[in-house]
Coordinates of C-alpha atoms in Angstrom, one line a residue:
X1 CA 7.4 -42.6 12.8
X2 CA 8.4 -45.8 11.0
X3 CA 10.3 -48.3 13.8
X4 CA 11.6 -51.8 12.9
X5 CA 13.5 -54.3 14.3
X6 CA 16.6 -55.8 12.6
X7 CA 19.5 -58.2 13.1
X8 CA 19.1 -62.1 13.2
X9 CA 16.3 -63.9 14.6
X10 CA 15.9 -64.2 18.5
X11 CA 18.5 -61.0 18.2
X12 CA 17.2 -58.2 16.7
X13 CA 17.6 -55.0 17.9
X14 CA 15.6 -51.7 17.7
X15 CA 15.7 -49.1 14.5
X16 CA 13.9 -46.8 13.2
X17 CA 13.2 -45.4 9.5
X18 CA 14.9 -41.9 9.2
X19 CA 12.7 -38.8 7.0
X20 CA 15.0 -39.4 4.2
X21 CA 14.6 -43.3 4.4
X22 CA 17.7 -44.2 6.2
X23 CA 17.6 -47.0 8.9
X24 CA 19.0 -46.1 12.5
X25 CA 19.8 -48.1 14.9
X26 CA 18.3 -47.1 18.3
X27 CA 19.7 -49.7 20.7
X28 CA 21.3 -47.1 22.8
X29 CA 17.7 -45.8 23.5
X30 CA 15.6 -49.4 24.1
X31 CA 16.4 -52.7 24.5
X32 CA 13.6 -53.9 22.4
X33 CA 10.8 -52.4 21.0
X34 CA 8.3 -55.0 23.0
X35 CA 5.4 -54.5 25.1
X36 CA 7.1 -52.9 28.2
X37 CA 8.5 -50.1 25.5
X38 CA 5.9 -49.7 22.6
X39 CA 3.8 -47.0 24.6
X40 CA 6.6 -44.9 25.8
X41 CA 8.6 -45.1 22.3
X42 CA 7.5 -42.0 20.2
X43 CA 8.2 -39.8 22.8
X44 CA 11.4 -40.8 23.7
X45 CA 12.6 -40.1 20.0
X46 CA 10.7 -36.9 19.9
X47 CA 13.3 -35.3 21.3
X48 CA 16.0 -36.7 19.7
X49 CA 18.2 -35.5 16.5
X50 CA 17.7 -38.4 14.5
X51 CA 20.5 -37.5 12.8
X52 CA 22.9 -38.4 15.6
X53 CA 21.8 -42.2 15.7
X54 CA 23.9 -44.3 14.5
X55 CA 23.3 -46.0 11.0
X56 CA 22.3 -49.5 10.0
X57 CA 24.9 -50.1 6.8
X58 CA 23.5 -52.8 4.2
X59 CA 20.1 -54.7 3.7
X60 CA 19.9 -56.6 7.4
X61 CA 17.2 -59.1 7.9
X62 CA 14.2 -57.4 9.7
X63 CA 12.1 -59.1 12.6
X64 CA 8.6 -59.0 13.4
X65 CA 8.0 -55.0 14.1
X66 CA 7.0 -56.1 17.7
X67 CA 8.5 -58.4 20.0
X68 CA 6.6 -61.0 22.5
X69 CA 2.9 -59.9 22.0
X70 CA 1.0 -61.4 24.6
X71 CA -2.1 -61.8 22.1
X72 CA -1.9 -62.3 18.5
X73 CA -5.8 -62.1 17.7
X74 CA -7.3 -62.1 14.5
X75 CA -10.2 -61.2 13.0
X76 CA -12.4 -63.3 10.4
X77 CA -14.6 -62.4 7.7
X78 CA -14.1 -58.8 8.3
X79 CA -14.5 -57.7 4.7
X80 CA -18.2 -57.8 3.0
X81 CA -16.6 -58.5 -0.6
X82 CA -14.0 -61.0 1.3
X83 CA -16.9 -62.7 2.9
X84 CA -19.0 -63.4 -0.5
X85 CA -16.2 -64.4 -2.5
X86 CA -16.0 -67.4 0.4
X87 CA -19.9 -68.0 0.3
X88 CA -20.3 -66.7 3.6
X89 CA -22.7 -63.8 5.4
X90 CA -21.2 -60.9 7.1
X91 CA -21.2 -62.0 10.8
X92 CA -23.3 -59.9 13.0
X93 CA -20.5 -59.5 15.6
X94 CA -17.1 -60.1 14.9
X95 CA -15.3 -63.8 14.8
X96 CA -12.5 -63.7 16.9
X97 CA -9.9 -66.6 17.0
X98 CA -6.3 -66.5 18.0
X99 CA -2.9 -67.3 16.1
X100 CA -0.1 -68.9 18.0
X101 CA 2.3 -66.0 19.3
X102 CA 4.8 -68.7 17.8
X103 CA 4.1 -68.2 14.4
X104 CA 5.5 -64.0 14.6
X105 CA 7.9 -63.7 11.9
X106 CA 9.5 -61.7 9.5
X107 CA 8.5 -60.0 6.9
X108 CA 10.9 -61.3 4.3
X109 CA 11.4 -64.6 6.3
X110 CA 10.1 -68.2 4.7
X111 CA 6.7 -69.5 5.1
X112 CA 7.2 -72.9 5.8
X113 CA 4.3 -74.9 4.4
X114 CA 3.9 -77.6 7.5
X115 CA 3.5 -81.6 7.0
X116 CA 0.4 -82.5 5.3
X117 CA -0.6 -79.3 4.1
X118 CA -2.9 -79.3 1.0
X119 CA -4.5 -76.1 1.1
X120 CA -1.7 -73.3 2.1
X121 CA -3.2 -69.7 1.7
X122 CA -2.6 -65.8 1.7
X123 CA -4.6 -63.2 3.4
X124 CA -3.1 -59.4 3.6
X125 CA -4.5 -57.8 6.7
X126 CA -4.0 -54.4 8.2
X127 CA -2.4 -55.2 12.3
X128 CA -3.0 -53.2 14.7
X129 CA -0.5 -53.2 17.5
X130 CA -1.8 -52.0 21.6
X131 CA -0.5 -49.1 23.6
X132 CA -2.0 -49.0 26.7
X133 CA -4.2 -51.7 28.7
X134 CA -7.7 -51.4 27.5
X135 CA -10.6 -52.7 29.7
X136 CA -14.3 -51.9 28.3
X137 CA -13.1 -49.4 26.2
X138 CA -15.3 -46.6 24.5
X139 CA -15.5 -46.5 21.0
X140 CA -15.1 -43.1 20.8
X141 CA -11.5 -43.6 22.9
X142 CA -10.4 -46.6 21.6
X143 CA -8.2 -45.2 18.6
X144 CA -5.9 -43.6 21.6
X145 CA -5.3 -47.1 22.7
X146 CA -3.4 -47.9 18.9
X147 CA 0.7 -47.8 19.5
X148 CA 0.7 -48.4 15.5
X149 CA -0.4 -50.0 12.4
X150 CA 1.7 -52.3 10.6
X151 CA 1.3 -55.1 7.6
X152 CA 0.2 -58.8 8.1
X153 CA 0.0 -61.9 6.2
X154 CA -2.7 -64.1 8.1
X155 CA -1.0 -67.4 6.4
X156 CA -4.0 -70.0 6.1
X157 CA -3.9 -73.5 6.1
X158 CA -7.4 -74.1 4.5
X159 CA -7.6 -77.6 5.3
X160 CA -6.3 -77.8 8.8
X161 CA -9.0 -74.4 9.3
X162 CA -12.1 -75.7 7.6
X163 CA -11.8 -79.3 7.4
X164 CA -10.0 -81.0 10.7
X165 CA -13.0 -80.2 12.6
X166 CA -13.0 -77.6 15.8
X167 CA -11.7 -74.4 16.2
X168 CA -9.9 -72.3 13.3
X169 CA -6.8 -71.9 15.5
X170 CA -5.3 -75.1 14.1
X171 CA -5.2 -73.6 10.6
X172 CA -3.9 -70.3 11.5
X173 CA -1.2 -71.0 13.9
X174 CA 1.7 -72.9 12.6
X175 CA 5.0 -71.7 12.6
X176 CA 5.6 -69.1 10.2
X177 CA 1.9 -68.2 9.7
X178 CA 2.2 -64.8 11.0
X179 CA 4.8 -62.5 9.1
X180 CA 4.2 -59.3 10.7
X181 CA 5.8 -55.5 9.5
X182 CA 8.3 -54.2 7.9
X183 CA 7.4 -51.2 10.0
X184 CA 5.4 -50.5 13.0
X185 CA 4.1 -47.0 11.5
X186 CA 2.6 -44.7 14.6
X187 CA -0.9 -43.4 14.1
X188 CA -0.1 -39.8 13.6
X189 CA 1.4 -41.2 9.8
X190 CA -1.9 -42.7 9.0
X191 CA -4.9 -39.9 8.4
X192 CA -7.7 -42.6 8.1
X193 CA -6.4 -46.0 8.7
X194 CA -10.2 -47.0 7.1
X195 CA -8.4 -45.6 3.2
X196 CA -5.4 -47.2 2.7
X197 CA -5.3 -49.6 -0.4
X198 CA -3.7 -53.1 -0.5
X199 CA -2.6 -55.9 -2.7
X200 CA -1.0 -59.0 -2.3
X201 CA 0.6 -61.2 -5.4
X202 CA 2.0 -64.3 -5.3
X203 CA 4.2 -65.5 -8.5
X204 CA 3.9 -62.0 -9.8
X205 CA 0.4 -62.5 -10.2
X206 CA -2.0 -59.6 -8.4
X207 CA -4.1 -61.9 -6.3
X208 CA -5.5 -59.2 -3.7
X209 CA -6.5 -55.6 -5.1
X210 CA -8.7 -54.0 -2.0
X211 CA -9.1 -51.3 0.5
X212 CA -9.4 -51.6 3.8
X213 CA -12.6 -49.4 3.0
X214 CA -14.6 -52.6 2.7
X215 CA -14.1 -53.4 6.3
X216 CA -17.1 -54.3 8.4
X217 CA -15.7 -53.2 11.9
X218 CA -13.0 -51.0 11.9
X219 CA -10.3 -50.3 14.2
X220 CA -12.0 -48.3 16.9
X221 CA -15.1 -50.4 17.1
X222 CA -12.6 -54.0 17.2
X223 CA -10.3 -52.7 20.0
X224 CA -13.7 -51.4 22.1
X225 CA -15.2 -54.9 21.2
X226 CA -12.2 -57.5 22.2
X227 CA -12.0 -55.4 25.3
X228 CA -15.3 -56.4 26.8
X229 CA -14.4 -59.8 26.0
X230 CA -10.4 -59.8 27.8
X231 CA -8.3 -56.9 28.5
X232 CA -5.6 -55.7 26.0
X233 CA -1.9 -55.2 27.0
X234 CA 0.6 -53.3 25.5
X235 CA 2.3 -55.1 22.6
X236 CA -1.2 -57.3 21.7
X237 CA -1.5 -57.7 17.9
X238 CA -4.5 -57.8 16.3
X239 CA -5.0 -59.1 12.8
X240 CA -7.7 -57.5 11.1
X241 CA -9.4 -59.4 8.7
X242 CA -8.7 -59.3 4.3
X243 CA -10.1 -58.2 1.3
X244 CA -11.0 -60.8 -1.7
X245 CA -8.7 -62.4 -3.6
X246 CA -7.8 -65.5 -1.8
X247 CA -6.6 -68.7 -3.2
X248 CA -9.4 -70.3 -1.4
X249 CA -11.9 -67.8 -3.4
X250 CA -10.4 -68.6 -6.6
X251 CA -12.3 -70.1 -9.2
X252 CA -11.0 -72.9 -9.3
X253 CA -9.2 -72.6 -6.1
X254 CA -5.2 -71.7 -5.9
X255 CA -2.6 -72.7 -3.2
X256 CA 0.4 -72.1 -2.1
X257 CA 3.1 -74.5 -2.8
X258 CA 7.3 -75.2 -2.3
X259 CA 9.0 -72.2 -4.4
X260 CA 6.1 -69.6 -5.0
X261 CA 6.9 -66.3 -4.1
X262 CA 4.4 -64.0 -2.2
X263 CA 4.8 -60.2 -1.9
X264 CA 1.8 -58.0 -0.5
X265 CA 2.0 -54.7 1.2
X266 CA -0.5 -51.6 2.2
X267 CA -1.0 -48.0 1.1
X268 CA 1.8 -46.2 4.0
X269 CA 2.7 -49.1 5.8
X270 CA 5.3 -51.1 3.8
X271 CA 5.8 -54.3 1.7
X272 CA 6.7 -57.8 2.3
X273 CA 7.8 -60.6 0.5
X274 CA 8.5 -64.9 1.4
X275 CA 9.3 -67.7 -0.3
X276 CA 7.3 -70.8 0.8
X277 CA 9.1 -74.0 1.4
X278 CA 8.1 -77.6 2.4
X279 CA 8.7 -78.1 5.8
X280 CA 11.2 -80.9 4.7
X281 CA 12.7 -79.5 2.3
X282 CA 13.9 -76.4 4.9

């Protein structure tokens, strides 16, 4: 099942992709699809005739696939070709840092590229979005945990990550950073979610060309891992890391600027596309 949320932002309300791609409103069913409704979702439209629920007419705007994540955690230099193109070694263990649940957007919304940004970037990652609480989870278990999979861009501000000293929150967290779906796709639609291909242009220009085959840690082992370090609720996000092909890994090095055009999507899960603009020129 393919769900979405639609409508204007702060107001969206739940939908769902029909078999024969038609979007249907399912606001007479949830509220929201958020973290007190993700788990118990699929099976409350198991049952249903689809083809009873009403119909979304036109192109409405579409939200961020899940509502108030508690977490939105991301994972860095997941990706052994990602990694050399940056100059860096495979981590031993994963690097773990956090985006702002404030910068959830999406999908076709506007980056904004924030004051005294010099260095705006692109990353398409495959998200993973919780079902259940998760404590110390067994690897073996821990794809049971996944309420779905959905597309990410992990916007990057290079030079607020890399060169303003601390943490790489500050880089990854502005507002806008974190446009997040079309679709939140259940895991009985994706066979292998370690198979799926993905690209990522910006200006019509294929930037991003790779499969999340290159992964270091995959799904299973990431969920059992974060949960040893904090528990996972229902709703959490997490952001799994990108293939090569960023503008930092560019040679010489491209950035995102007011008027480009980014459009990125992965092998079952959808597509995206934002414009970036200045932040004053919003």
């Amino acid at each position: 099942m393919k769900f979405l949320r639609y409508g204007e932002k702060g107001s969206e309300k739940p939908g769902l992709v029909d078999t024969d791609g038609t979007l249907r409103d399912l606001s007479g069913i949830i509220n929201d699809i958020a973290p007190e409704t993700v788990a118990s979702l699929p099976d409350k439209v198991k049952s249903l005739d689809l083809a009873t629920l009403p119909t979304v007419d036109g192109k409405p705007r579409l939200g961020p696939c899940i509502a108030r994540p508690g977490k939105f955690i991301c994972i860095g230099l997941n990706y052994a070709d990602h990694a050399a193109e940056t100059g860096a070694e495979v981590p031993p263990e994963p690097v773990i840092f956090m985006k702002a649940t404030s910068a959830l957007t999406g999908p076709f919304d506007t980056v904004i590229k924030p004051r005294g940004s010099t260095k705006l970037d692109w990353e398409v990652e495959l998200g993973i979005v919780i079902g259940k609480e998760s404590r110390y989870v067994e690897e073996k278990d821990a794809l049971s945990h996944i309420a779905g999979y959905c597309v990410i861009n992990d916007v990057s501000e290079r030079a607020f990550q890399l060169e303003r000293h601390g943490t790489w929150d500050k880089g990854k967290g502005c507002d806008s950073f974190g446009p997040t779906g079309p679709w939140l796709v259940t895991p009985d639609e994706i066979e292998d979610p370690l198979t799926l291909s993905m690209w990522l242009t910006v200006n019509g220009h294929k930037y991003q060309d790779g499969s999340t085959r290159t992964m270091v840690y995959g799904p299973a082992f990431l969920i059992s891992y974060l949960s040893r370090f904090m528990s996972l609720q229902p709703g959490d996000i997490i952001s799994t890391g990108t293939p090569p092909g960023v503008g930092m890994g560019q040679k010489p090095p491209v950035y995102l600027n007011d008027g480009d055009v980014i459009e990125l999507g992965i092998e079952g899960l959808g597509q995206q596309k934002q414009t970036v603009r200045d932040y004053d020129n919003l």
